[in-house]
Amino acid sequence: MAHSPPTIDAARLNRSLDELGRIGDTPQGMMRLAYSPADVQGREYALTLLHRAGLATRIDPAGNIIGRKPGADPNLPAIALGSHTDTVPNGGKYDGALGVMGAIEVVQTLADHSYALRHPVEVIIFTNEEGTRFHRWLLGSRAMAGLLEPEDYTAVDDEGVSLAARLADIGGDLARIDQARRYPGELAAYLELHIEQGPTLHQSGLPIGVVSGITGRAVLAVDVQGRANHAGTTPMPDRQDALAAAAHLVLETQRLATGAEICRVATVGHLQVRPNAVNVVPGAVSMGVEFRDADINALSAAETTLRRRAAEIADANRVSVDINVVESTPGVPLPARMQDLVAAAAEQSGLAYQTLPSGAGHDAQAIAAITTSGMIFVPSVDGISHAPAEFTPPEDCARGAQALLNALLLADERL
Ligand code: HGY
Ligand code: MN
Ligand code: MN
């Protein structure tokens, strides 16, 4: 490094995080669901900051916001920094938001110091990372990486609104979504700052995580069909209770990761009971089952085992169980040279780090398909995320943004 990197403005970064965190804040946590009025407002706030930092902005047909700062060498591809501003329902203030506000703080700091880079720099705010809307996650980053699936194009959300309509609301265009695609060679690298969302850094007390890879994930829609009947008159042996069967399936799902240790984690986080009335034997249940593991074979082994147990549970409870794979995303290792770069970036500011895998999904895993990608983690207090109590202290947010700036400058030098 020829000279030491400029220092980010920690107070300004945390002010931006606070201001974004007021948009969509409710007593039950953050509600910036993709394409909602709060999401649109959050995006507008980010656009204001991008303009203030002197970036030219555009919205691609997938609805991603892209801010661009030219580089000194017009022939070099851009280095991209990014993350997302949408949240899960009742989510936290830092997931995605830190990566976006951190990236904007980096480009603002460069502008403050009239710091010229060889490469252009892009700040990318990906749309619908969480997939809470349409149950199709990483939508903006998958569109950019050419990883959309046929189901994405026809997706309709829980309110009956199509993706085409939702995209139109935020300046995207489903008819042209394929033009959001970027090809290998168009981006020199991608860097994403994110809260860890797990307990590792909180427990080790280290301020920076160098991410070695991102977990794989499988999502299954499980539909249990029983028979609704009167809860007061239907004898127990005659029941076809869909919820009682679903309860067994919930525990079997848990056992895949605990007793059987087939996959790292397994969760039933979504359940709909019909008709959901206290005096009716439940007639039907829909469940959302999720497995996560770095190894795709572990994900398929978990699915096979769940299908076998589901058949036994269906027999025993006189119901039918239908299982469909909604999504299957393999784990993505992050390249060693990007891990080295993030480690060097931390060292440059005297920040201790450890290398760890990501148990959560990120836009980086999609963008890794088109360019070399790296991730920087900062601690999540008590490992809490996707919940209102999600918290990362201001000084840790600032350390992460400084590491991101250092990493960008190292990438500009090395790539
Ligand atoms: O669900 C995830 O892993 C991410 O937070 N979207
Ligand atoms: Mn999330
Ligand atoms: Mn996130």
GROMACS .gro file of N, CA, C and O in nm, residues 155-211:
model
  228
  155ALA      N    1  -4.395  -1.534  -1.064
  155ALA     CA    2  -4.423  -1.528  -0.920
  155ALA      C    3  -4.535  -1.429  -0.888
  155ALA      O    4  -4.545  -1.321  -0.946
  156VAL      N    5  -4.620  -1.472  -0.794
  156VAL     CA    6  -4.727  -1.387  -0.743
  156VAL      C    7  -4.712  -1.389  -0.591
  156VAL      O    8  -4.687  -1.494  -0.533
  157ASP      N    9  -4.724  -1.272  -0.526
  157ASP     CA   10  -4.700  -1.271  -0.381
  157ASP      C   11  -4.826  -1.307  -0.302
  157ASP      O   12  -4.932  -1.334  -0.360
  158ASP      N   13  -4.812  -1.307  -0.169
  158ASP     CA   14  -4.923  -1.348  -0.083
  158ASP      C   15  -5.044  -1.256  -0.096
  158ASP      O   16  -5.154  -1.292  -0.056
  159GLU      N   17  -5.022  -1.134  -0.148
  159GLU     CA   18  -5.133  -1.042  -0.168
  159GLU      C   19  -5.191  -1.054  -0.309
  159GLU      O   20  -5.276  -0.976  -0.349
  160GLY      N   21  -5.141  -1.153  -0.386
  160GLY     CA   22  -5.195  -1.175  -0.520
  160GLY      C   23  -5.137  -1.082  -0.626
  160GLY      O   24  -5.190  -1.072  -0.737
  161VAL      N   25  -5.030  -1.011  -0.594
  161VAL     CA   26  -4.971  -0.914  -0.687
  161VAL      C   27  -4.853  -0.979  -0.758
  161VAL      O   28  -4.772  -1.048  -0.696
  162SER      N   29  -4.844  -0.958  -0.889
  162SER     CA   30  -4.738  -1.022  -0.968
  162SER      C   31  -4.605  -0.951  -0.951
  162SER      O   32  -4.600  -0.833  -0.914
  163LEU      N   33  -4.499  -1.024  -0.985
  163LEU     CA   34  -4.366  -0.963  -0.981
  163LEU      C   35  -4.359  -0.845  -1.078
  163LEU      O   36  -4.298  -0.742  -1.048
  164ALA      N   37  -4.425  -0.860  -1.194
  164ALA     CA   38  -4.422  -0.752  -1.293
  164ALA      C   39  -4.474  -0.622  -1.230
  164ALA      O   40  -4.414  -0.515  -1.246
  165ALA      N   41  -4.585  -0.632  -1.157
  165ALA     CA   42  -4.644  -0.512  -1.096
  165ALA      C   43  -4.554  -0.458  -0.986
  165ALA      O   44  -4.533  -0.337  -0.974
  166ARG      N   45  -4.499  -0.547  -0.905
  166ARG     CA   46  -4.412  -0.501  -0.795
  166ARG      C   47  -4.288  -0.432  -0.849
  166ARG      O   48  -4.243  -0.330  -0.796
  167LEU      N   49  -4.230  -0.490  -0.955
  167LEU     CA   50  -4.108  -0.429  -1.012
  167LEU      C   51  -4.139  -0.292  -1.071
  167LEU      O   52  -4.059  -0.198  -1.056
  168ALA      N   53  -4.256  -0.281  -1.136
  168ALA     CA   54  -4.293  -0.152  -1.195
  168ALA      C   55  -4.299  -0.044  -1.087
  168ALA      O   56  -4.259   0.070  -1.109
  169ASP      N   57  -4.342  -0.082  -0.966
  169ASP     CA   58  -4.351   0.014  -0.855
  169ASP      C   59  -4.215   0.069  -0.812
  169ASP      O   60  -4.208   0.176  -0.751
  170ILE      N   61  -4.109  -0.005  -0.838
  170ILE     CA   62  -3.977   0.044  -0.791
  170ILE      C   63  -3.885   0.081  -0.908
  170ILE      O   64  -3.764   0.094  -0.890
  171GLY      N   65  -3.943   0.092  -1.028
  171GLY     CA   66  -3.862   0.136  -1.141
  171GLY      C   67  -3.798   0.023  -1.220
  171GLY      O   68  -3.714   0.047  -1.306
  172GLY      N   69  -3.837  -0.101  -1.190
  172GLY     CA   70  -3.787  -0.215  -1.268
  172GLY      C   71  -3.882  -0.247  -1.382
  172GLY      O   72  -3.980  -0.176  -1.406
  173ASP      N   73  -3.853  -0.353  -1.456
  173ASP     CA   74  -3.935  -0.390  -1.570
  173ASP      C   75  -3.915  -0.538  -1.599
  173ASP      O   76  -3.811  -0.578  -1.652
  174LEU      N   77  -4.014  -0.618  -1.561
  174LEU     CA   78  -4.000  -0.763  -1.577
  174LEU      C   79  -3.974  -0.803  -1.722
  174LEU      O   80  -3.897  -0.895  -1.750
  175ALA      N   81  -4.037  -0.731  -1.816
  175ALA     CA   82  -4.021  -0.766  -1.957
  175ALA      C   83  -3.875  -0.755  -2.000
  175ALA      O   84  -3.832  -0.822  -2.094
  176ARG      N   85  -3.800  -0.669  -1.932
  176ARG     CA   86  -3.659  -0.650  -1.970
  176ARG      C   87  -3.562  -0.702  -1.863
  176ARG      O   88  -3.444  -0.668  -1.863
  177ILE      N   89  -3.613  -0.784  -1.772
  177ILE     CA   90  -3.531  -0.821  -1.655
  177ILE      C   91  -3.400  -0.890  -1.697
  177ILE      O   92  -3.298  -0.878  -1.628
  178ASP      N   93  -3.403  -0.960  -1.810
  178ASP     CA   94  -3.280  -1.028  -1.853
  178ASP      C   95  -3.167  -0.927  -1.882
  178ASP      O   96  -3.050  -0.964  -1.880
  179GLN      N   97  -3.206  -0.803  -1.907
  179GLN     CA   98  -3.104  -0.700  -1.932
  179GLN      C   99  -3.034  -0.653  -1.804
  179GLN      O  100  -2.939  -0.576  -1.809
  180ALA      N  101  -3.086  -0.699  -1.690
  180ALA     CA  102  -3.017  -0.667  -1.563
  180ALA      C  103  -2.891  -0.752  -1.549
  180ALA      O  104  -2.806  -0.727  -1.465
  181ARG      N  105  -2.879  -0.851  -1.635
  181ARG     CA  106  -2.768  -0.945  -1.624
  181ARG      C  107  -2.633  -0.878  -1.650
  181ARG      O  108  -2.620  -0.797  -1.741
  182ARG      N  109  -2.537  -0.911  -1.568
  182ARG     CA  110  -2.399  -0.868  -1.590
  182ARG      C  111  -2.320  -0.994  -1.619
  182ARG      O  112  -2.350  -1.101  -1.565
  183TYR      N  113  -2.218  -0.981  -1.700
  183TYR     CA  114  -2.143  -1.099  -1.744
  183TYR      C  115  -2.003  -1.101  -1.682
  183TYR      O  116  -1.950  -0.997  -1.646
  184PRO      N  117  -1.944  -1.222  -1.671
  184PRO     CA  118  -1.808  -1.231  -1.619
  184PRO      C  119  -1.717  -1.134  -1.697
  184PRO      O  120  -1.727  -1.126  -1.820
  185GLY      N  121  -1.636  -1.060  -1.626
  185GLY     CA  122  -1.550  -0.961  -1.690
  185GLY      C  123  -1.604  -0.820  -1.674
  185GLY      O  124  -1.529  -0.723  -1.682
  186GLU      N  125  -1.736  -0.807  -1.648
  186GLU     CA  126  -1.795  -0.673  -1.633
  186GLU      C  127  -1.766  -0.612  -1.496
  186GLU      O  128  -1.770  -0.491  -1.479
  187LEU      N  129  -1.747  -0.699  -1.397
  187LEU     CA  130  -1.714  -0.652  -1.262
  187LEU      C  131  -1.581  -0.716  -1.223
  187LEU      O  132  -1.563  -0.837  -1.238
  188ALA      N  133  -1.489  -0.633  -1.170
  188ALA     CA  134  -1.357  -0.686  -1.132
  188ALA      C  135  -1.368  -0.768  -1.004
  188ALA      O  136  -1.292  -0.863  -0.983
  189ALA      N  137  -1.461  -0.730  -0.916
  189ALA     CA  138  -1.478  -0.800  -0.788
  189ALA      C  139  -1.604  -0.747  -0.721
  189ALA      O  140  -1.656  -0.642  -0.759
  190TYR      N  141  -1.652  -0.823  -0.622
  190TYR     CA  142  -1.767  -0.780  -0.541
  190TYR      C  143  -1.732  -0.798  -0.394
  190TYR      O  144  -1.678  -0.903  -0.355
  191LEU      N  145  -1.759  -0.696  -0.315
  191LEU     CA  146  -1.732  -0.702  -0.170
  191LEU      C  147  -1.859  -0.667  -0.094
  191LEU      O  148  -1.926  -0.568  -0.127
  192GLU      N  149  -1.892  -0.746   0.006
  192GLU     CA  150  -2.013  -0.720   0.086
  192GLU      C  151  -1.980  -0.723   0.235
  192GLU      O  152  -1.923  -0.820   0.285
  193LEU      N  153  -2.015  -0.613   0.301
  193LEU     CA  154  -2.006  -0.605   0.447
  193LEU      C  155  -2.142  -0.645   0.504
  193LEU      O  156  -2.245  -0.604   0.452
  194HIS      N  157  -2.142  -0.726   0.610
  194HIS     CA  158  -2.270  -0.773   0.667
  194HIS      C  159  -2.249  -0.805   0.813
  194HIS      O  160  -2.138  -0.837   0.855
  195ILE      N  161  -2.355  -0.796   0.890
  195ILE     CA  162  -2.349  -0.849   1.028
  195ILE      C  163  -2.342  -1.001   1.018
  195ILE      O  164  -2.396  -1.061   0.924
  196GLU      N  165  -2.279  -1.062   1.117
  196GLU     CA  166  -2.264  -1.209   1.110
  196GLU      C  167  -2.398  -1.281   1.121
  196GLU      O  168  -2.419  -1.383   1.058
  197GLN      N  169  -2.486  -1.229   1.204
  197GLN     CA  170  -2.619  -1.290   1.227
  197GLN      C  171  -2.612  -1.420   1.305
  197GLN      O  172  -2.710  -1.493   1.314
  198GLY      N  173  -2.496  -1.454   1.356
  198GLY     CA  174  -2.478  -1.573   1.438
  198GLY      C  175  -2.386  -1.536   1.554
  198GLY      O  176  -2.341  -1.421   1.564
  199PRO      N  177  -2.353  -1.631   1.642
  199PRO     CA  178  -2.284  -1.598   1.766
  199PRO      C  179  -2.131  -1.602   1.762
  199PRO      O  180  -2.067  -1.569   1.861
  200THR      N  181  -2.069  -1.645   1.652
  200THR     CA  182  -1.925  -1.676   1.654
  200THR      C  183  -1.838  -1.557   1.697
  200THR      O  184  -1.756  -1.569   1.788
  201LEU      N  185  -1.855  -1.443   1.629
  201LEU     CA  186  -1.769  -1.328   1.661
  201LEU      C  187  -1.804  -1.271   1.798
  201LEU      O  188  -1.715  -1.227   1.872
  202HIS      N  189  -1.931  -1.271   1.832
  202HIS     CA  190  -1.972  -1.222   1.964
  202HIS      C  191  -1.902  -1.303   2.072
  202HIS      O  192  -1.852  -1.248   2.171
  203GLN      N  193  -1.896  -1.434   2.051
  203GLN     CA  194  -1.834  -1.521   2.152
  203GLN      C  195  -1.681  -1.508   2.153
  203GLN      O  196  -1.618  -1.512   2.259
  204SER      N  197  -1.621  -1.493   2.036
  204SER     CA  198  -1.474  -1.485   2.033
  204SER      C  199  -1.425  -1.345   2.072
  204SER      O  200  -1.309  -1.327   2.107
  205GLY      N  201  -1.514  -1.246   2.060
  205GLY     CA  202  -1.475  -1.109   2.093
  205GLY      C  203  -1.393  -1.042   1.984
  205GLY      O  204  -1.338  -0.935   2.005
  206LEU      N  205  -1.385  -1.105   1.865
  206LEU     CA  206  -1.307  -1.047   1.755
  206LEU      C  207  -1.397  -0.956   1.671
  206LEU      O  208  -1.513  -0.989   1.647
  207PRO      N  209  -1.343  -0.843   1.626
  207PRO     CA  210  -1.430  -0.746   1.558
  207PRO      C  211  -1.461  -0.777   1.411
  207PRO      O  212  -1.558  -0.727   1.358
  208ILE      N  213  -1.376  -0.859   1.347
  208ILE     CA  214  -1.394  -0.880   1.203
  208ILE      C  215  -1.396  -1.030   1.171
  208ILE      O  216  -1.316  -1.108   1.222
  209GLY      N  217  -1.488  -1.068   1.083
  209GLY     CA  218  -1.492  -1.204   1.031
  209GLY      C  219  -1.456  -1.202   0.883
  209GLY      O  220  -1.506  -1.120   0.807
  210VAL      N  221  -1.365  -1.290   0.846
  210VAL     CA  222  -1.332  -1.310   0.705
  210VAL      C  223  -1.415  -1.431   0.661
  210VAL      O  224  -1.400  -1.541   0.715
  211VAL      N  225  -1.505  -1.410   0.566
  211VAL     CA  226  -1.601  -1.516   0.535
  211VAL      C  227  -1.541  -1.614   0.433
  211VAL      O  228  -1.494  -1.575   0.326
   0.00000   0.00000   0.00000
